[in-house]
XYZ file of C-alpha atoms in Angstrom:
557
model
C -210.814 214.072 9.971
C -209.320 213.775 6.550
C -206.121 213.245 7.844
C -206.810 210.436 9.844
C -205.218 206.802 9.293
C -208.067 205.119 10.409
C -211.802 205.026 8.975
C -214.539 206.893 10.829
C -218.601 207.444 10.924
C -220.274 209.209 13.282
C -223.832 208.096 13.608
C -226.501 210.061 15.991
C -229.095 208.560 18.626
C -231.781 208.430 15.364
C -229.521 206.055 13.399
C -228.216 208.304 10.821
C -225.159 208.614 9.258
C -223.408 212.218 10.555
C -220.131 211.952 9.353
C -217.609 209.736 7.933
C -214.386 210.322 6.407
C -212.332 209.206 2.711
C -210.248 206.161 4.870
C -213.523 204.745 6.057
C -214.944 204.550 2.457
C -211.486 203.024 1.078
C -211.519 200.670 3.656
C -214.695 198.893 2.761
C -214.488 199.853 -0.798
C -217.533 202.526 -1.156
C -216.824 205.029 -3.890
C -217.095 208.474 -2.292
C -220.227 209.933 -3.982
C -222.122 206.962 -2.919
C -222.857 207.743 0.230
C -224.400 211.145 1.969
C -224.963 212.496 5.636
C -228.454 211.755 6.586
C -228.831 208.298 5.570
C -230.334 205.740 7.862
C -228.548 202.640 9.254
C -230.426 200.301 7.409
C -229.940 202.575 3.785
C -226.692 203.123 4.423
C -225.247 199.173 5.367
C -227.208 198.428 2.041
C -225.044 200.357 0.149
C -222.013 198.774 2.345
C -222.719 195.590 1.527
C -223.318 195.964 -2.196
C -219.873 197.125 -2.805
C -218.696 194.710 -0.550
C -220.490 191.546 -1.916
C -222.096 190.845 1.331
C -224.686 187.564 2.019
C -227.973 188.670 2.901
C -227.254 187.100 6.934
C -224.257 189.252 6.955
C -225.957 192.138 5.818
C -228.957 191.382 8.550
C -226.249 190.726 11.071
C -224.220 194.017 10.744
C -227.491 196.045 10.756
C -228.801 194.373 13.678
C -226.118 194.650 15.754
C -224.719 198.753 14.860
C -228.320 199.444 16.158
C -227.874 197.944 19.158
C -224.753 200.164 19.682
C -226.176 203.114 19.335
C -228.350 202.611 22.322
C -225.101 201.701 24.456
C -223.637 204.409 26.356
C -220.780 201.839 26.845
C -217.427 202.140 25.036
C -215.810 198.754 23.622
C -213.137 197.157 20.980
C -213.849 194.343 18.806
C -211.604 192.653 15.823
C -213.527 192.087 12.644
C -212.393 189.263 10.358
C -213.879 190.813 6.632
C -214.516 188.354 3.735
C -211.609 188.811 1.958
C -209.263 187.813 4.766
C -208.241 191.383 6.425
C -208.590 191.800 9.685
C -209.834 195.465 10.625
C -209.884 196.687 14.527
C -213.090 198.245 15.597
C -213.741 200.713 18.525
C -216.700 201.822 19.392
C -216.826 205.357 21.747
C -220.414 206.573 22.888
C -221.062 210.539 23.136
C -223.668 211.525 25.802
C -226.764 212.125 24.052
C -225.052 212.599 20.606
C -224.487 209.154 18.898
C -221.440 206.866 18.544
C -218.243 207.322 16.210
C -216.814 204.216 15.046
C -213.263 203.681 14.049
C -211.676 200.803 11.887
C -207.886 200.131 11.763
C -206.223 197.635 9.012
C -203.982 195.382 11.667
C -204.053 192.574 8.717
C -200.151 192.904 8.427
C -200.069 193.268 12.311
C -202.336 190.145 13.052
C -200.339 188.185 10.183
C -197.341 188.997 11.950
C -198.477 187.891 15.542
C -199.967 184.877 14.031
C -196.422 183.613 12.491
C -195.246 184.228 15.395
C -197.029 182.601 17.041
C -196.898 179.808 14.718
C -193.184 179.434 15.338
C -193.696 179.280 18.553
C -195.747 175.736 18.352
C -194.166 174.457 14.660
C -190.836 173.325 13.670
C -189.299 175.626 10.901
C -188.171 172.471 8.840
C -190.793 170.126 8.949
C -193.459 172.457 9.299
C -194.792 169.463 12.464
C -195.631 171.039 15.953
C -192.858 171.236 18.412
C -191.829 170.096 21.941
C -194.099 172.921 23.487
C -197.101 172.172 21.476
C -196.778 168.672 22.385
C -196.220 169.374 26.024
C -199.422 171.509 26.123
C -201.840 168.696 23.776
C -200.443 166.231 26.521
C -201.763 168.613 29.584
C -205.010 169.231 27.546
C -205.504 165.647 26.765
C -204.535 164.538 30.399
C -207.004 167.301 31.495
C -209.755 165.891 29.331
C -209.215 162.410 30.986
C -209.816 160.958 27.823
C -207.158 157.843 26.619
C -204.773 158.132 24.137
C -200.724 156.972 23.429
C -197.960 158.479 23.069
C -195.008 157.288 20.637
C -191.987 158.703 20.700
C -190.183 157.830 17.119
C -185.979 158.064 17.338
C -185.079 157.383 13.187
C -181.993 154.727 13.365
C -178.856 155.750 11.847
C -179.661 159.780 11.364
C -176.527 160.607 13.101
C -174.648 158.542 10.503
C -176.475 159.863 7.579
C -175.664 163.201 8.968
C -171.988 162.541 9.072
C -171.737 160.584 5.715
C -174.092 163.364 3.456
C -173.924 166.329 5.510
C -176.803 168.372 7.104
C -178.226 168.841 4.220
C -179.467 165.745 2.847
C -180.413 164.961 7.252
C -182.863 168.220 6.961
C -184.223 166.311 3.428
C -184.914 163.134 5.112
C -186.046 164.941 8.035
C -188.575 166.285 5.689
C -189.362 163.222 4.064
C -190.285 161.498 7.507
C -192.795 164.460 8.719
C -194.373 164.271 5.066
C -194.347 160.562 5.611
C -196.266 160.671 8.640
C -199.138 163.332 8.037
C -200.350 161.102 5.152
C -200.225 157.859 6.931
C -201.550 158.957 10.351
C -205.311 159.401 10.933
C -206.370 162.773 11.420
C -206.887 162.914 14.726
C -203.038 162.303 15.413
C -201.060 164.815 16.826
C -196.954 164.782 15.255
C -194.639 167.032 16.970
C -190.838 167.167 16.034
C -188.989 166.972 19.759
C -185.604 167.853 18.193
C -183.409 166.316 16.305
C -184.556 163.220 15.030
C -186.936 162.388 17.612
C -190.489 162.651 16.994
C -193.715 162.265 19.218
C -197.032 161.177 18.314
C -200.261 161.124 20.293
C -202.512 158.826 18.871
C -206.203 157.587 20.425
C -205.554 154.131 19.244
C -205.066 152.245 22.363
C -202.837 148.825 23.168
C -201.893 146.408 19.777
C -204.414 149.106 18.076
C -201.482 151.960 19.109
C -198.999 149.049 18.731
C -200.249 147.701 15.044
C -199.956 151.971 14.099
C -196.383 151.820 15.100
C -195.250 148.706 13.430
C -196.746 150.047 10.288
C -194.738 153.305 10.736
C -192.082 151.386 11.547
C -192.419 149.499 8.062
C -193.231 153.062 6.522
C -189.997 154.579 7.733
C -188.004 151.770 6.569
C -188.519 152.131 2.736
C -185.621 152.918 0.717
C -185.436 157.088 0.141
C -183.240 158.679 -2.815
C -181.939 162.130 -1.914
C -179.707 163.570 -4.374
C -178.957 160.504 -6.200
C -178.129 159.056 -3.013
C -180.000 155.523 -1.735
C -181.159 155.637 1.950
C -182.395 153.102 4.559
C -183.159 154.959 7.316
C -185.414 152.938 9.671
C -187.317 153.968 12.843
C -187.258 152.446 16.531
C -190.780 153.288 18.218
C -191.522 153.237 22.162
C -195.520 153.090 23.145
C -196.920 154.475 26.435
C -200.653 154.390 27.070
C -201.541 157.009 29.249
C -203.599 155.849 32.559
C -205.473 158.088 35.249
C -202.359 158.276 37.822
C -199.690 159.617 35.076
C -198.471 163.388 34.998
C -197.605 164.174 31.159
C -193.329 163.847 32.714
C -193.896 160.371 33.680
C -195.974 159.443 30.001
C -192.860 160.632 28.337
C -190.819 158.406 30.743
C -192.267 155.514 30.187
C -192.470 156.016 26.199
C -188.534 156.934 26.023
C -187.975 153.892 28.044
C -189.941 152.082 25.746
C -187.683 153.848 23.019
C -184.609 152.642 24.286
C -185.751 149.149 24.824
C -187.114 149.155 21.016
C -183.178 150.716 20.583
C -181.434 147.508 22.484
C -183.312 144.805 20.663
C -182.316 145.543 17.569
C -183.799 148.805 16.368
C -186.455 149.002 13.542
C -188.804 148.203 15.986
C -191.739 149.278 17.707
C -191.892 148.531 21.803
C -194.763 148.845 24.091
C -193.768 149.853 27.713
C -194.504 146.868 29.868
C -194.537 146.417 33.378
C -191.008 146.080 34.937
C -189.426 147.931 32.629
C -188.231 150.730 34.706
C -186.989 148.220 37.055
C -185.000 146.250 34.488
C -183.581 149.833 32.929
C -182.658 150.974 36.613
C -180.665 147.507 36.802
C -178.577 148.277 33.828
C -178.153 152.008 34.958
C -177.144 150.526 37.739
C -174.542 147.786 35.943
C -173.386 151.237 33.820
C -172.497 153.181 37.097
C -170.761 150.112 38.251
C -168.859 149.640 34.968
C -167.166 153.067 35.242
C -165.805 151.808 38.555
C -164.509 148.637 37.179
C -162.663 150.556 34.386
C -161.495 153.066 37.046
C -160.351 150.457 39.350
C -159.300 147.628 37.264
C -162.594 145.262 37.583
C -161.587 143.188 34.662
C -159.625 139.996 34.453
C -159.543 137.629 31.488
C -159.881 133.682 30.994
C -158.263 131.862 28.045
C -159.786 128.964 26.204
C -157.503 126.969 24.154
C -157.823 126.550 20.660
C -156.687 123.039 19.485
C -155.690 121.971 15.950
C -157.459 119.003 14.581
C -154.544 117.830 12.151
C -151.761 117.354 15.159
C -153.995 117.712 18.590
C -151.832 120.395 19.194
C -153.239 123.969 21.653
C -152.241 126.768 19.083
C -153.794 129.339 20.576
C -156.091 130.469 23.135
C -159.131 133.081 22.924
C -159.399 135.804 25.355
C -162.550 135.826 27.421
C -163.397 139.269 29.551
C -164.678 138.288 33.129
C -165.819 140.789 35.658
C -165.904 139.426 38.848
C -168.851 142.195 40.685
C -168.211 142.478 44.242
C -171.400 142.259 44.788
C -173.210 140.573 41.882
C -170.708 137.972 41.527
C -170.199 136.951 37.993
C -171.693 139.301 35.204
C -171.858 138.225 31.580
C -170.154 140.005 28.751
C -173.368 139.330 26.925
C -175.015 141.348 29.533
C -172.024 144.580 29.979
C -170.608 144.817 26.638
C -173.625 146.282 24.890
C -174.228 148.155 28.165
C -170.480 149.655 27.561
C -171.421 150.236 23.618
C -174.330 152.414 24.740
C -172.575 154.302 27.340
C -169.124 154.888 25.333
C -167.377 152.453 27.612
C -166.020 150.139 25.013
C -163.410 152.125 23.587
C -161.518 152.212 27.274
C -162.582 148.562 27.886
C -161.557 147.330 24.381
C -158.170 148.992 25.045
C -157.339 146.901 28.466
C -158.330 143.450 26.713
C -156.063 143.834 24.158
C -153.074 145.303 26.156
C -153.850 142.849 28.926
C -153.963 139.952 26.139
C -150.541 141.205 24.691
C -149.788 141.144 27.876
C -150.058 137.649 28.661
C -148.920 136.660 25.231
C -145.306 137.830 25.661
C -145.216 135.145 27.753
C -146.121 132.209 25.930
C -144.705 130.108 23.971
C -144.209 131.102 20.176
C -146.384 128.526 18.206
C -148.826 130.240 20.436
C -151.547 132.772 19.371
C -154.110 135.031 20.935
C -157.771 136.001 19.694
C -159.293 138.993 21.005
C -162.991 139.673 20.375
C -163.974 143.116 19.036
C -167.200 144.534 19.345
C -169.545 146.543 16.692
C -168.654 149.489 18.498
C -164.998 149.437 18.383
C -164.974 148.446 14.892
C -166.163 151.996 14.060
C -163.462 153.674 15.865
C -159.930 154.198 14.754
C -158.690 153.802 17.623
C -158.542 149.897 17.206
C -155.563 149.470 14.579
C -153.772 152.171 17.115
C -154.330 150.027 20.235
C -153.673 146.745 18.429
C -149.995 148.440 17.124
C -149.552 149.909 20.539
C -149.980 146.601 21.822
C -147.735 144.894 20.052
C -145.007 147.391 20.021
C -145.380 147.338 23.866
C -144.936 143.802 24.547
C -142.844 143.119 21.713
C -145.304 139.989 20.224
C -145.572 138.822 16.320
C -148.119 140.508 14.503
C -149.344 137.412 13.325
C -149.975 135.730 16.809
C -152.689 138.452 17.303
C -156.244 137.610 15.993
C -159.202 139.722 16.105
C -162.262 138.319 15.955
C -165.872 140.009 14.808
C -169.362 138.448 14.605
C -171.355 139.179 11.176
C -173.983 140.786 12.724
C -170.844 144.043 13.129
C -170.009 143.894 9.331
C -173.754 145.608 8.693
C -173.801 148.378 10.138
C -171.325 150.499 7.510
C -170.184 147.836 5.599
C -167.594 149.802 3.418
C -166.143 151.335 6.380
C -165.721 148.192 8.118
C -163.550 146.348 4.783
C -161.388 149.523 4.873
C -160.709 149.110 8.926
C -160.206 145.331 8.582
C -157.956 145.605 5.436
C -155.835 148.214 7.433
C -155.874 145.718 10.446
C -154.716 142.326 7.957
C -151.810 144.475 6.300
C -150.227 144.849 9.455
C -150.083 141.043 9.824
C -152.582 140.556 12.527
C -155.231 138.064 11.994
C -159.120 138.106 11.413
C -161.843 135.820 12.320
C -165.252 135.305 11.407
C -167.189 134.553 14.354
C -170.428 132.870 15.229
C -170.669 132.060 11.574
C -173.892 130.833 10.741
C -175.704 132.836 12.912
C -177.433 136.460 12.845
C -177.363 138.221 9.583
C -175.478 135.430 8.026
C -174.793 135.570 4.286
C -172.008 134.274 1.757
C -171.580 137.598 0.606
C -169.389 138.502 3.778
C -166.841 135.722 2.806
C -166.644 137.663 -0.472
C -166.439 141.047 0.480
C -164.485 140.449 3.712
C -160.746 139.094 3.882
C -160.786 136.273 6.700
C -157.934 133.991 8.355
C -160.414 131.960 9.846
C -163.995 131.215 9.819
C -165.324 130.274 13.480
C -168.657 128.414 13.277
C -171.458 128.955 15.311
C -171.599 126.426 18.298
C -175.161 125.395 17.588
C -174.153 123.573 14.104
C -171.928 121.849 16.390
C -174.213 120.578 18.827
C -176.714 119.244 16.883
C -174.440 118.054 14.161
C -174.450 113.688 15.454
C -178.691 114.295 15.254
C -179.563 116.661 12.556
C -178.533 116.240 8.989
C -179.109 119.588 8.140
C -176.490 121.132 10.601
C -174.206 118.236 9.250
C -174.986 119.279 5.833
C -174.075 123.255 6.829
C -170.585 122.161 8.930
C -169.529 120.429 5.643
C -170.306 122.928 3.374
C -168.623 125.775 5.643
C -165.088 123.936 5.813
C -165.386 122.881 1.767
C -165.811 127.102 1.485
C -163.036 126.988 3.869
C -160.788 124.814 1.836
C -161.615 126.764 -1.530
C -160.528 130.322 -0.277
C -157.586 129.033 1.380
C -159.199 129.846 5.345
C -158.952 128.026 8.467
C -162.121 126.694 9.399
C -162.855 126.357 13.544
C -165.650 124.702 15.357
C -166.877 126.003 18.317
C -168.658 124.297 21.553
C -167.112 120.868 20.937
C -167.970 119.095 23.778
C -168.352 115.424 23.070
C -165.775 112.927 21.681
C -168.495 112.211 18.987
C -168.713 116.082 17.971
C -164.713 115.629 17.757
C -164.733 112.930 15.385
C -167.445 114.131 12.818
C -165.539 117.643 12.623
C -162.588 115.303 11.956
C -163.707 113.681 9.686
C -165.407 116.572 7.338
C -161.800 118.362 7.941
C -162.354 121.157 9.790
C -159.014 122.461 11.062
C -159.636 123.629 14.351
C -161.853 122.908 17.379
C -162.869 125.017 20.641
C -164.968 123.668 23.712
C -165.327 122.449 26.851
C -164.164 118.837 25.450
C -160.415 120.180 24.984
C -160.987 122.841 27.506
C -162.747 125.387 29.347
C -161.641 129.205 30.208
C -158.666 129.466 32.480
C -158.489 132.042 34.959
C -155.801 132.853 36.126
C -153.523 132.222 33.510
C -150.149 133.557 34.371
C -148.625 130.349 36.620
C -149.598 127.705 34.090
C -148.050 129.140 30.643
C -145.037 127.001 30.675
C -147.059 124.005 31.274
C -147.776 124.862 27.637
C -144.405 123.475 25.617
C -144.742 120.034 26.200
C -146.183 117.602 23.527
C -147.842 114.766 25.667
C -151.231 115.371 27.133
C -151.394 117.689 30.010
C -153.908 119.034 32.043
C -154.604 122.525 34.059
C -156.756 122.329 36.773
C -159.405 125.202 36.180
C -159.972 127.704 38.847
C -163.535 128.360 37.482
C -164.642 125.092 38.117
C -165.293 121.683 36.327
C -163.143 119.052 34.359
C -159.514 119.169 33.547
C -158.654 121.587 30.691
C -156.525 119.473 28.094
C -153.995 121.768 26.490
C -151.020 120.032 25.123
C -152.514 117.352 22.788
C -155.496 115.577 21.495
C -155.319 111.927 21.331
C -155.853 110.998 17.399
């Protein structure tokens, strides 16, 4: 009995202590002449609990209860959880007409074990949050419960660039950061559950703008600057909110949050989106437009129109910007406002990017040589390297000037990555092509792009054009953009001109070049009426897209 691992008593049918062994004393800390065969129950748990520091209920609970078991004839197990946080395995065996023997086991390391385990099993590692499963199974329970709550799914904006720039590293530390974030701003009866990555779920019982005032303020949480080895971070959050009603499994609730996600995502990020109705029909319409783009890049979908660009000074076309058109079969006419963010998200642009400016090149070979082309480039290809290669290829191909290429790029693309986007346009300038600032006046519009940036031309915004005969204030902004213009030696260009008025004020403030319907809308196709291009006197181009007369040769001063 010595030799045994585990503690044992033996008590008889009177309720006195028989026998007990050394392991049994050490386990509840009992010196070993303190006890003696013969002693009752109730004289020998008072002598268990003094060395053990028990309450006077535990005492009266222990004692109660080993007298009940030694009237059972029954064998059973039970775990006992003791006061100082071990965790000792009981089992009970009844001899016939004899008494009981009781055994105790130490499983504390055991039970620690299985309980880290098991731990693991429903936290994340790094942030220490719950994980996908836990989440899955809080949904179920909470579903089950029929009682309302939200979900929202959090996707931080950026981390895979962060990643890439700092290195894992410094993503695990903001990772970090964000789950810290959270548990002290989120009431406690919030669940937060990492799904992976940098996508995290939240089930909240705040309902409608309650759930939707919680995520903007997470949203405003998660955009504070972070420092993480020395290094300044604005990370950001886009939030989708799905309120969970009767006829939802836990699948769908996730649906409609991630849709809700990548709505938030589309807008403009750092945002929080609630999922409204007709979402999933509007998302299945541009899944639809993405399967339908692959097809048009497979099969050549694209064509492009040409607007001419017309110099104030002479009235002269010296150039013409390159407008994508996709013609759907079946849609008809789809905007580029509508597929080129479509072709962003689904890595489209790169391939699409590369046909404009071949098919630009293209056309440009064939034009007369005073003439230039501009070729819009999105955010997306701007972060590529593949643009200065197709831009050379291009003009190695077709055998064109450098310099009667222009690439044009809104301000809203010079954000994201700002020092990588100076380095790709400084590589782009040195090889002679041109760069334009487009849309300027618009979006994230600041003076500190015409410093940082090197521009050929500055193309302003059509809406300080339009408004320009009525408003003072856009009148005030037009002249102040071409005096910039004039100081730092760059072509200023006025977009949507479309009435002689508009014409004459641009004139007048000397802006150098003008673009609208007035001196002429898109051409498509283009081919057959380049050499109507050389001549001096007006001219006109009927346009196959409809509407007036597109004036290309000359503006009347």
């Amino acid at each position: 009995m010595e030799s045994m691992s585990d503690g044992l008593v033996f008590i008889d049918r009177e309720g006195r202590l028989r026998h007990f062994n050394r392991r049994f004393l050490d386990l509840f800390n009992t010196p070993f002449d303190a006890i003696a065969s013969g002693l009752t129950i109730d004289a020998f748990l008072d002598i268990i609990a003094a060395c053990r520091g028990w309450t006077a209920e535990k005492r009266a609970l222990v004692g109660g209860a080993m007298k009940q078991w030694v009237e059972r004839d029954d064998d059973f197990d039970r775990e006992c959880e003791m006061e100082d946080g071990r965790t000792y395995q009981m089992q009970c065996r009844s001899i016939p007409r004899q008494g009981i023997v009781l055994t105790f086991n130490d499983v504390s390391a055991e039970r620690r074990a299985l309980h880290n385990l098991t731990h693991l099993a429903y936290h994340d590692p790094l942030t220490g949050l719950r994980n996908r499963r836990a989440l899955r199974e809080e949904k179920e329970a909470r579903i089950g419960l029929g009682k309302p709550f939200s979900l929202l799914l959090i996707d931080l904006d950026d981390f895979k660039r962060i990643n890439d720039a700092y290195g894992h590293a410094v993503g695990d530390t903001l990772l970090i950061h964000v789950a810290a974030e959270l548990t002290s701003l989120l009431p406690d009866d919030s669940f937060v559950a990492r799904m992976g990555g940098d996508e995290i779920a939240i089930i909240a019982t705040q309902l409608g703008e309650a759930a939707t005032a919680l995520a903007d303020t997470i949203v405003i949480r998660l955009s504070a600057p972070v420092i993480i080895d020395e290094r300044r971070l604005l990370p950001g959050c886009s939030i989708g909110i799905a309120g969970f009603a009767n006829d939802l499994t836990p699948d769908e609730l996730m649906k409609r949050a991630d849709m809700a996600l990548y709505e938030a995502k589309r807008r403009g990020r750092r945002r929080a989106q609630p999922y409204v109705s007709g979402l999933a029909e509007r998302l299945a319409e541009r899944q639809h437009i993405t399967d339908d783009l692959y097809e048009a890049v497979q099969n050549g979908g694209f064509s492009l129109a040409f607007q001419p660009v017309v110099a104030l000074s002479s009235g002269i076309t010296t150039g013409y910007e390159a407008l994508i058109r996709w013609n759907h079969p079946t849609r008809g006419w789809i905007s580029p406002d509508t597929f080129i963010p479509i072709a962003e998200d689904c890595g489209l642009i790169e391939e699409i990017g590369r046909w404009v400016i071949m098919e630009a090149c293209r056309q440009l070979a064939g034009w007369s040589p005073h003439l230039h082309v501009a070729i819009n480039v999105s955010a997306g290809q701007l972060k590529s390297d593949a643009l200065l290669h197709h831009l050379t290829q291009a003009i190695l191909v077709y055998g064109v000037a450098a310099e009667r290429v222009e690439v044009e790029i809104t301000e809203t693309a010079l954000i994201d990555d700002a020092t990588r986007t100076a380095a790709m346009l400084a590589r782009i300038r040195r090889t002679g092509i041109k760069v334009a600032l487009d849309d300027f006046g618009t979006g994230q519009s600041s003076l500190a792009h015409l410093r940082d940036f090197q521009f050929d031309r500055i193309k302003i915004d059509r809406s300080f054009v339009i408004e320009a005969g009525s408003d003072p204030r856009c009148m005030a902004v037009l002249r102040a953009t071409v005096a910039i213009g004039q100081e730092l030696g760059v072509l200023t260009h006025a977009e949507g001109v479309e009435t002689r008025e508009q014409l004459e004020l641009l004139r007048a403030i000397g802006c150098d070049a003008v673009q609208g319907y007035l001196v002429g809308r898109p051409i498509v196709p283009f081919t057959d009426a380049v050499q109507t291009l050389v001549p001096v006197a007006p001219a006109a181009i009927s346009n196959p897209i409809g509407g007036e007369p597109a004036a290309v040769a000359r503006i009347a001063a």
